[in-house]
Coordinates of C-alpha atoms in Angstrom, one line a residue:
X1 CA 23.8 82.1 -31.1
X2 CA 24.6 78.8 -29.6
X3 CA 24.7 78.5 -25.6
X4 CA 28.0 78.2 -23.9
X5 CA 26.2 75.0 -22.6
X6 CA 25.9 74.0 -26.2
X7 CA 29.7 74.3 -26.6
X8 CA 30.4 72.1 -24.8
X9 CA 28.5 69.0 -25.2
X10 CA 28.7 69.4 -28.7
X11 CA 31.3 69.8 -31.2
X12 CA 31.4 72.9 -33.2
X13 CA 32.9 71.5 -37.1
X14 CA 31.0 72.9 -39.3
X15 CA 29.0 70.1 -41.5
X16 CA 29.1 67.4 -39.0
X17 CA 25.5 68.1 -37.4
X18 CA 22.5 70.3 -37.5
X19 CA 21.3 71.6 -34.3
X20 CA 17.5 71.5 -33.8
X21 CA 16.2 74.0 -31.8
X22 CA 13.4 73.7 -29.1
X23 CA 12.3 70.1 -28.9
X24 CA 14.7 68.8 -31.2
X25 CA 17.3 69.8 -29.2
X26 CA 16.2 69.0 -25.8
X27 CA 15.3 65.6 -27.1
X28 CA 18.8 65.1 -28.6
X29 CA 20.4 66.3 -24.9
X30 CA 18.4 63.9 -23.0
X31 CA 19.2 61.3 -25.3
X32 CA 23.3 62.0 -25.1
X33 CA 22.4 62.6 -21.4
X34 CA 21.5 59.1 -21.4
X35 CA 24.0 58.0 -23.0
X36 CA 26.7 59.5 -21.6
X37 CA 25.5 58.4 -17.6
X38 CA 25.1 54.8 -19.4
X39 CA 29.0 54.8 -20.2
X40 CA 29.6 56.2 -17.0
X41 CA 28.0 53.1 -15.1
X42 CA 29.5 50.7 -17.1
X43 CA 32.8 53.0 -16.5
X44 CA 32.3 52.1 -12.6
X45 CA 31.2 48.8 -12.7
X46 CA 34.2 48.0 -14.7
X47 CA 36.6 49.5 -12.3
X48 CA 34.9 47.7 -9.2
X49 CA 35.0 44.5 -11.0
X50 CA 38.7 45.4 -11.6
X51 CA 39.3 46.6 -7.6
X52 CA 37.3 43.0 -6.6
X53 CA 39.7 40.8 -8.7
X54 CA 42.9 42.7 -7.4
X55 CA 41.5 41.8 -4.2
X56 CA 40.8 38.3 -4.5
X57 CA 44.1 38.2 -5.9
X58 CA 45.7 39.1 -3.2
X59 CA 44.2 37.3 -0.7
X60 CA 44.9 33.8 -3.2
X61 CA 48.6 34.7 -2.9
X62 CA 48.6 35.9 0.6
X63 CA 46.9 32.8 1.7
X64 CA 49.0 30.6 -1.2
X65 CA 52.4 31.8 1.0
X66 CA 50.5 31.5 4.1
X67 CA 50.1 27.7 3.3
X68 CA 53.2 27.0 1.2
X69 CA 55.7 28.5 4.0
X70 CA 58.2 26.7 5.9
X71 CA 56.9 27.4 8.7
X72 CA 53.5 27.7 11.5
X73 CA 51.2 25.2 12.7
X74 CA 51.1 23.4 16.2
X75 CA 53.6 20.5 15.1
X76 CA 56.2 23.6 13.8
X77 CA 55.6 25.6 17.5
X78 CA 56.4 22.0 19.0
X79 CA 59.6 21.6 17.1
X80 CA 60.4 25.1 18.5
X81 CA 59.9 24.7 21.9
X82 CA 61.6 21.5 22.1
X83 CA 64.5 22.5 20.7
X84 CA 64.5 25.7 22.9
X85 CA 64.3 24.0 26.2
X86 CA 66.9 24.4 28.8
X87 CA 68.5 21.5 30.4
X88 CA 71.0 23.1 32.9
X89 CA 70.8 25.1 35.7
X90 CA 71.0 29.3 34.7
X91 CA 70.6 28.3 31.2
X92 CA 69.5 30.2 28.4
X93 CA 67.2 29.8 25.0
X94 CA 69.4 31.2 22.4
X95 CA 68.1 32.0 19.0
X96 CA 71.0 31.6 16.3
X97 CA 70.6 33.1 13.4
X98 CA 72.8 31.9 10.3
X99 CA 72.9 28.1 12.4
X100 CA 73.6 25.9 9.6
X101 CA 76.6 28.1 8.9
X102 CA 80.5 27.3 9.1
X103 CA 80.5 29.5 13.1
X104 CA 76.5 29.0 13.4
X105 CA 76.4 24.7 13.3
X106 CA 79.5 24.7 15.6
X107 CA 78.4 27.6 18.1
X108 CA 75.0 26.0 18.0
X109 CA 76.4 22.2 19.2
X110 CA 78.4 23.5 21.5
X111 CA 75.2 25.4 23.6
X112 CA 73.2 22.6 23.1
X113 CA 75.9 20.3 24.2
X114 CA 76.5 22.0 27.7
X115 CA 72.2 22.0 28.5
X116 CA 70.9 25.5 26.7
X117 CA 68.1 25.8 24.5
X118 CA 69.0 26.2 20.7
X119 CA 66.5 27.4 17.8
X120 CA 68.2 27.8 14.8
X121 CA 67.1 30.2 11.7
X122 CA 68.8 29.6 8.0
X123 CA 67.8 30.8 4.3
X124 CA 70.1 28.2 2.7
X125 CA 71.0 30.6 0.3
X126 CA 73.3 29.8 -2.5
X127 CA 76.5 31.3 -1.9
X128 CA 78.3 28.4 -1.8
X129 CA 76.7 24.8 -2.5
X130 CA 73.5 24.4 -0.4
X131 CA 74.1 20.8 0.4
X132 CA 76.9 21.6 2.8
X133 CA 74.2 23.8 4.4
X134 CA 71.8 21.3 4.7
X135 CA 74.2 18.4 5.5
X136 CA 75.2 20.5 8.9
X137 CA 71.6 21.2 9.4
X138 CA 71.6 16.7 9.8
X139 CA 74.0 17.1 12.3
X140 CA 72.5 19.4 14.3
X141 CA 69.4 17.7 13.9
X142 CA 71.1 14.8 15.2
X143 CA 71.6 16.7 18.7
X144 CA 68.4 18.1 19.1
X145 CA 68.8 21.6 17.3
X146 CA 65.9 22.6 15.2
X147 CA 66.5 25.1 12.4
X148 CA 63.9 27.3 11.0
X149 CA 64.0 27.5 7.4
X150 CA 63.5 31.3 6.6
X151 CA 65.2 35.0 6.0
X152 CA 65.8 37.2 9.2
X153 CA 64.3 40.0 6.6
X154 CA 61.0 38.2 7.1
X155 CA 59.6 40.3 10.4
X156 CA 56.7 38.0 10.6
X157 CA 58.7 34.8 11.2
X158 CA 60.5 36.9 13.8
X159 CA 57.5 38.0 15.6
X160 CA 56.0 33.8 15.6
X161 CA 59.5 32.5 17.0
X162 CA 59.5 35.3 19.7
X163 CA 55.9 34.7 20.1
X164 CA 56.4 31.3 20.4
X165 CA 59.4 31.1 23.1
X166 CA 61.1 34.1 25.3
X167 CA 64.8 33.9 24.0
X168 CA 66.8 35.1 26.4
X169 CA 69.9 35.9 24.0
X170 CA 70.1 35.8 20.0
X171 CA 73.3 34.6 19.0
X172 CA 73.6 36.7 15.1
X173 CA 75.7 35.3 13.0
X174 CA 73.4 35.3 10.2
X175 CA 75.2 37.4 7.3
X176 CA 76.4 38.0 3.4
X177 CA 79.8 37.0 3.6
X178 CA 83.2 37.2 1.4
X179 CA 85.2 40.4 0.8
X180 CA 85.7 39.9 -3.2
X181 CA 82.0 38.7 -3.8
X182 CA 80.6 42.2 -2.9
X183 CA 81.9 43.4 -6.4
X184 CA 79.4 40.9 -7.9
X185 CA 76.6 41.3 -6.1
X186 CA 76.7 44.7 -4.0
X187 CA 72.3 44.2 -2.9
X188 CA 73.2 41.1 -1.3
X189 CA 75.3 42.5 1.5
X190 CA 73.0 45.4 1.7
X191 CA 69.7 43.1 2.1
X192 CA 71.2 40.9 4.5
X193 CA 74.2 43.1 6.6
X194 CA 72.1 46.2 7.2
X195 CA 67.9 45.5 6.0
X196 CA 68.2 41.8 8.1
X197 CA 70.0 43.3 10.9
X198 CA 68.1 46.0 11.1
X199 CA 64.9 43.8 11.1
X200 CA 66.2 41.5 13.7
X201 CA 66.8 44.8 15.9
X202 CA 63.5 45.9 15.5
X203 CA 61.6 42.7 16.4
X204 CA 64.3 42.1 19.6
X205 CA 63.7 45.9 20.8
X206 CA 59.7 45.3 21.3
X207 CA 60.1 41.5 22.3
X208 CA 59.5 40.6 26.1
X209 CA 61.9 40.1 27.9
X210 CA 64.0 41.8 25.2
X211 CA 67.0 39.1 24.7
X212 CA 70.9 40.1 24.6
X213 CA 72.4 40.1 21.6
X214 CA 75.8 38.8 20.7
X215 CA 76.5 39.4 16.6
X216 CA 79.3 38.6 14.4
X217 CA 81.3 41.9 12.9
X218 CA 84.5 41.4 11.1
X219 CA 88.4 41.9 11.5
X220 CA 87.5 43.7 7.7
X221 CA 86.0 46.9 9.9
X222 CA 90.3 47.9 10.5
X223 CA 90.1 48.0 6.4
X224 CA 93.5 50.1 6.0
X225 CA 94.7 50.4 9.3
X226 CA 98.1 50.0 9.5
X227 CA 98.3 50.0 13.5
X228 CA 99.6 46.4 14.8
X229 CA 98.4 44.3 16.2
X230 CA 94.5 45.6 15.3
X231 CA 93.0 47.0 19.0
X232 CA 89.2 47.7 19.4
X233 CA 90.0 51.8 20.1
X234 CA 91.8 51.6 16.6
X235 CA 90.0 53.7 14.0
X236 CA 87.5 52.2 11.8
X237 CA 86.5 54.7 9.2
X238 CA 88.2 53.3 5.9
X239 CA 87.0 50.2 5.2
X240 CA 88.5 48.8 2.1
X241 CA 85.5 46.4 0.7
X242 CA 81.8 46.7 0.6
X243 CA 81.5 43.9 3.0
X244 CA 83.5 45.3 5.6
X245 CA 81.6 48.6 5.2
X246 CA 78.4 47.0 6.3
X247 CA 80.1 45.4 9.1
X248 CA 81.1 48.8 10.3
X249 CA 77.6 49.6 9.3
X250 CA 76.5 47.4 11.8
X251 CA 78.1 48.3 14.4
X252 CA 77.0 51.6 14.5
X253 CA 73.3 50.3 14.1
X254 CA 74.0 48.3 16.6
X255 CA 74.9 51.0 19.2
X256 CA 71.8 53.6 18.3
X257 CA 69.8 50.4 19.0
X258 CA 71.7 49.9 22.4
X259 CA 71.5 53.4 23.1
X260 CA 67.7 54.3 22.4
X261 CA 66.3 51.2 23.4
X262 CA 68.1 49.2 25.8
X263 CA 69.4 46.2 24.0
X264 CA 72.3 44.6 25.0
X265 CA 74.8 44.0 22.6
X266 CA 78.3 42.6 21.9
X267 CA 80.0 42.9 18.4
X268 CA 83.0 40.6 17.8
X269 CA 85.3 40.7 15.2
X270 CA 86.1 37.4 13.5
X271 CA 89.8 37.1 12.8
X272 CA 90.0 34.4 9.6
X273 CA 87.9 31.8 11.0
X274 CA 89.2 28.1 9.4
X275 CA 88.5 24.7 10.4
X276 CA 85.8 21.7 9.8
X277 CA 82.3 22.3 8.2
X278 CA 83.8 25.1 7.0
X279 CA 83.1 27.4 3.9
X280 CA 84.4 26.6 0.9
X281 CA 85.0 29.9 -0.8
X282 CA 87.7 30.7 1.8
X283 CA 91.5 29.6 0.7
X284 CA 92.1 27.4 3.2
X285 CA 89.2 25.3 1.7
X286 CA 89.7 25.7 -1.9
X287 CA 93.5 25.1 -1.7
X288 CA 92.5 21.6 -0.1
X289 CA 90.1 20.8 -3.0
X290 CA 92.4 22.2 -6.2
X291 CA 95.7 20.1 -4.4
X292 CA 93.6 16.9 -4.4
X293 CA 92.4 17.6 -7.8
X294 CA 95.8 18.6 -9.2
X295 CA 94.8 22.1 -10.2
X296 CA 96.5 24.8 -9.8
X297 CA 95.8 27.6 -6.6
X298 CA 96.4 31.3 -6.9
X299 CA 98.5 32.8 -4.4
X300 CA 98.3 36.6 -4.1
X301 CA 101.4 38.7 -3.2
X302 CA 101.2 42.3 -1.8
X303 CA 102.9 45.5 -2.4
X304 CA 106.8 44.9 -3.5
X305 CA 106.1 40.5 -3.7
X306 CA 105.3 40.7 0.3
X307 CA 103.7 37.3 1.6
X308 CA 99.9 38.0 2.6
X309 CA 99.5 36.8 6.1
X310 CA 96.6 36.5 8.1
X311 CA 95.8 35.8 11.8
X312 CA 94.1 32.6 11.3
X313 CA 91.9 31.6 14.1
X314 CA 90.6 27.5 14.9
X315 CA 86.5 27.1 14.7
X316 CA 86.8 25.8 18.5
X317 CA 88.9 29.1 19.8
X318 CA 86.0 31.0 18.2
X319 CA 82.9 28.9 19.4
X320 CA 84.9 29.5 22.9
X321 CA 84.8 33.4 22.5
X322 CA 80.8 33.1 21.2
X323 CA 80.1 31.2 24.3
X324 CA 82.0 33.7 26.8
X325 CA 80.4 36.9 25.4
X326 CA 76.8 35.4 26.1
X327 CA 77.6 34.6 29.4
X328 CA 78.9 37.9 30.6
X329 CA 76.2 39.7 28.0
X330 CA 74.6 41.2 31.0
X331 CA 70.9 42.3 30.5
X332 CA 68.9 44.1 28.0
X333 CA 66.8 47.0 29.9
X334 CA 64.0 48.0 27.2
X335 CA 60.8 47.1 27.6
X336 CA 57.8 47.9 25.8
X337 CA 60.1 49.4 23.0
X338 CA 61.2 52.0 25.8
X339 CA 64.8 51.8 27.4
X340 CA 64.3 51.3 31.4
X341 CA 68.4 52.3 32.3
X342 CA 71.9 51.8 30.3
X343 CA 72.4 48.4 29.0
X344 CA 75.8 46.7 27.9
X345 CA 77.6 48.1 24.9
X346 CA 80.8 45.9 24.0
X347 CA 83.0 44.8 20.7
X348 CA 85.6 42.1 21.1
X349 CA 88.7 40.6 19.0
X350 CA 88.7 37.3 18.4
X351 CA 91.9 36.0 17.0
X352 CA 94.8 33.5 17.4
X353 CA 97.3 36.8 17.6
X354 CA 99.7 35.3 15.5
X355 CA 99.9 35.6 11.9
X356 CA 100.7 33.2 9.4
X357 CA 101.9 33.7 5.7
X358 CA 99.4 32.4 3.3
X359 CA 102.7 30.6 1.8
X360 CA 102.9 28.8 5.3
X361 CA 99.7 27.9 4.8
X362 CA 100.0 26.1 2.0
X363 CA 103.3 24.4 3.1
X364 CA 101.0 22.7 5.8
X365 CA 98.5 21.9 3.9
X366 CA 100.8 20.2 1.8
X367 CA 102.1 18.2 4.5
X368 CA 98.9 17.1 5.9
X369 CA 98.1 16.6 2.5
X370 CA 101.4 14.1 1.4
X371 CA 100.6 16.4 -1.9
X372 CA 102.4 19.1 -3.5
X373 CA 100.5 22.4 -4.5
X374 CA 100.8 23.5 -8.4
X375 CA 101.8 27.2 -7.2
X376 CA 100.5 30.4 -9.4
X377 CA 101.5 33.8 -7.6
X378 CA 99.8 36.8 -8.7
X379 CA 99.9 40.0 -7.5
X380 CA 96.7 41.0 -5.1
X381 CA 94.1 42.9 -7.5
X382 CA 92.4 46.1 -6.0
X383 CA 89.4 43.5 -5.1
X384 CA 89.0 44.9 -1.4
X385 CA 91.2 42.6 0.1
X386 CA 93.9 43.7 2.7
X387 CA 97.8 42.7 3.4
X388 CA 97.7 41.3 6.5
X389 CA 95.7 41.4 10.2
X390 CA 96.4 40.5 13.2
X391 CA 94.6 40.6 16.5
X392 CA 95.0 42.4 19.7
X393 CA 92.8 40.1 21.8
X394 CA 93.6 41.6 25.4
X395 CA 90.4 42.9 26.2
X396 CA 88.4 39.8 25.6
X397 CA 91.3 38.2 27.7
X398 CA 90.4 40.2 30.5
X399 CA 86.5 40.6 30.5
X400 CA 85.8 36.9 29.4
X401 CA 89.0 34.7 29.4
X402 CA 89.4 34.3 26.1
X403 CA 92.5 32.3 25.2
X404 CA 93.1 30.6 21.8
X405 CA 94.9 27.5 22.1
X406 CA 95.3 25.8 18.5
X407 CA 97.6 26.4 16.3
X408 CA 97.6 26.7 12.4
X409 CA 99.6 23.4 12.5
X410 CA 96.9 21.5 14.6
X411 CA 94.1 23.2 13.2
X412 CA 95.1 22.1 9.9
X413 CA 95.3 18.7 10.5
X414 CA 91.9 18.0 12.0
X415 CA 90.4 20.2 8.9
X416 CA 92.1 17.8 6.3
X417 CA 91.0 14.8 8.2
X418 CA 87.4 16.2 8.0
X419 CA 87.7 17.0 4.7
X420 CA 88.9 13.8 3.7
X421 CA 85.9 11.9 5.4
X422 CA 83.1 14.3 3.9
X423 CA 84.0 14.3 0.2
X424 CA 85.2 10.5 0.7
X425 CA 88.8 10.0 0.2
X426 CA 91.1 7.1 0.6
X427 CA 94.8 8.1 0.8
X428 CA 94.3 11.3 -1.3
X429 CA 91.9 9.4 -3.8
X430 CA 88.3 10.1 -3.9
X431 CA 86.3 7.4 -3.2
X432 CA 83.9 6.0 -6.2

C-alpha cells in the first residue's frame, strides 16, 4: 500500500507512472526533492528581483518630483522670506492661500501695500483661463509678492513654508468656486473645500507660533433661508448647492479645529463679490464680454417671473473687511498640537446690504458700456442657485468697522474701465 507521504508528492492516475520501491523510489524523491527546492529558489529570487525594481522605482519617481517641483532650494527659501518680511511697525507675515485669485491678488496688494509680509500660494488650476491667473500673479510680482506655485493638499509644501518663515496669520481664500459647476465636477469641491482645508488645519495646528486664521465661507451657507436681511445667528442647515454645502462644511471644521486645538479663526461670508481682476464665470463678467461681442446673455427669472437680485459687494469694500478681521483676529493658543486656553471663534457678513436686480445690473452695464444687451430671460433651473441675498452686516460693523462704501453704479464703472484696458478695447472695439 502506498504511504500517505506518497500521496502526496505523487499523483495517483493510474498509467502515468510506475513507482519503484526501495532505491528506486528514494532516488526518484531526492531527485523531485531537488527539483522542487530548485523552483523554489528561483521562486524567491524572482520575487526579490521584483521587490528591488519596485523599489528603485520608487525612489526614481520620488526623487523625479523631488527635482521637477516648483518649489525648494536656497534661492526658493530666499524668495520666501523676502517676500514675507515686515516693513511696519506691529506688522504681520501673512500666508494667502488662493493669492493669484479675484479676492487673493487684491487682499494680497493691499497688505503688502501698508508694510506686512505677503507669501502667496496658487495651483493655477483651470477653472477659468489660467492666464488671468498668472497675469495677476505679474502684478503682484510687480510689488514684491511671491507666490508659491502649489496645492494647499500638498502637506509637505505646507510644512517647508512654515518651516521656512513663522506666519503669524494665513489669510485662506484658497477654494473650488461657482454654485452651478458643482454639478459637473462634484470631487473638485470635495478635494479642495474640505481635503485642502482640512490639510491647511492640520499643518497650522502643530506650526509654532500657530498663526490666526481668517478663511473665506460664502453668503451660499443661508442656502433657503428666507429670513431678511441674512444675520450670522440665522440657520444654516439647508444649503441648496454642493458648494455651499462645503462652505457650511467648513465652518464646522473650522470650529472643532478652534475648539480642540486652539486656532484662531474667523469665517466670513462673501456677499457677490464683483469688480476688477475679477472672475470671469460670474455674470457681471460674462455679460461684459457677450455685450461687446454682440451675443446674447441669459437672464434667469425666479418663481412667478420675480427679478433675481443679489447684494453685490465692490472688491475694495471686501479687501477692507479681509484686512479688519486679521487685525482684531486675536491669538491662536495651541502649541505643540495641544490647546493652552480658549482662542477666538468668529464668522462675519460681508456685504454692500443693498440688493440689486440682476436686470439693474445689466441696465448699468449697458450704460457704462454705450451698448445695448441682446436680452434672453429664462426661467432659473433647479441648478442650486438661490433668489436673492442680502446681508445683515451689523456685527462686523461693530467688532471691526466695517462699512461698504461703493455702490453698484461706481463699482461698475471702474470694472468696465478695467475690462476695457486688459482685453484692449478702443471705444467698444477690440484692439488688433
Amino acid at each position: 500500500m502506498p504511504s500517505a507521504l506518497e500521496d502526496e508528492l505523487f499523483p495517483s492516475t493510474p498509467g502515468k507512472f510506475k513507482i519503484e520501491r526501495g532505491h528506486g523510489m528514494n532516488r526518484q524523491f531526492h531527485r523531485c526533492f531537488a527539483s522542487t527546492s530548485t523552483m523554489f529558489l528561483w521562486a524567491l529570487f524572482l520575487i526579490a528581483l521584483t521587490a528591488s525594481y519596485l523599489s528603485f522605482q520608487s525612489f526614481v519617481d520620488s526623487g523625479s518630483r523631488y527635482f521637477s517641483a516648483s518649489w525648494g532650494g536656497i534661492q526658493w527659501e530666499k524668495q520666501v522670506r523676502n517676500s514675507a518680511q515686515i516693513h511696519r511697525s506691529g506688522g504681520m507675515s501673512v500666508l494667502v492661500t488662493g493669492a493669484a485669485g479675484f479676492v487673493g491678488t487684491h487682499v494680497s496688494l493691499a497688505l503688502k501695500r501698508r508694510g506686512d509680509g505677503v507669501v502667496g500660494i496658487d495651483n493655477f488650476n483651470s477653472y477659468y483661463d489660467p492666464s488671468l491667473k498668472k497675469a495677476r500673479r505679474s502684478l503682484l510680482k510687480s510689488h514684491g509678492v511671491f507666490i508659491v506655485e502649489g496645492d494647499i493638499n500638498d502637506n509637505r509644501l505646507l510644512d517647508k513654508l512654515f518651516d521656512t518663515v513663522a506666519f503669524t496669520h494665513v489669510m485662506h481664500l484658497a477654494a473650488q468656486a461657482g454654485v452651478r459647476y458643482a454639478m459637473e465636477n462634484p470631487h473638485s469641491y470635495v478635494h479642495s473645500n474640505i481635503a485642502g482645508l482640512v490639510t491647511l488645519l492640520e499643518v497650522c495646528k502643530t506650526a509654532n507660533p500657530q498663526p490666526s486664521i481668517v478663511w473665506a465661507s460664502s453668503s451660499s451657507v443661508y442656502g433657503l433661508n428666507d429670513n431678511v436681511p441674512f444675520s450670522e445667528s440665522d440657520r444654516t442647515d439647508q444649503p441648496a448647492s454642493l458648494y455651499a454645502a462645503t462652505k457650511k462644511a467648513g465652518e464646522e471644521i473650522t470650529h472643532t479645529y478652534n475648539h480642540i486645538y486652539g486656532l484662531s479663526v474667523t469665517g466670513l461670508r462673501f456677499f457677490t463679490v464683483y469688480g476688477p481682476w475679477g472672475r470671469p464665470d460670474m455674470a457681471y463678467f460674462s455679460f461684459t464680454r457677450n455685450i461687446l461681442q454682440g451675443k446674447p446673455i441669459t437672464i434667469y427669472r425666479g418663481k412667478n417671473r420675480v427679478d433675481l437680485a443679489r447684494d453685490f459687494t465692490y472688491i475694495d469694500d471686501i479687501v477692507k473687511g479681509c484686512l479688519g478681521s486679521l487685525d482684531t483676529s486675536g491669538k491662536s493658543t495651541g502649541s505643540g498640537g495641544k490647546k493652552r486656553g480658549p482662542a477666538p471663534y468668529r464668522i462675519f457678513n460681508l456685504g454692500n446690504t443693498s440688493p440689486v436686480t440682476v436686470p439693474t445690473l445689466v441696465s448699468i452695464l449697458e450704460r457704462h458700456l454705450k451698448m445695448k444687451a441682446k436680452k434672453n430671460f429664462v426661467d432659473m433651473p433647479g441648478n442650486g442657485d438661490v433668489p436673492f441675498t442680502h446681508a445683515n452686516i451689523s456685527l462686523a460693523r461693530r467688532e471691526f468697522g466695517y462699512k461698504p462704501t461703493t455702490d453698484l453704479q461706481t463699482g461698475l464703472k471702474k470694472f468696465v474701465r478695467w475690462y476695457l484696458s486688459y482685453y484692449g478695447y478702443n471705444h467698444g472695439k477690440p484692439v488688433n
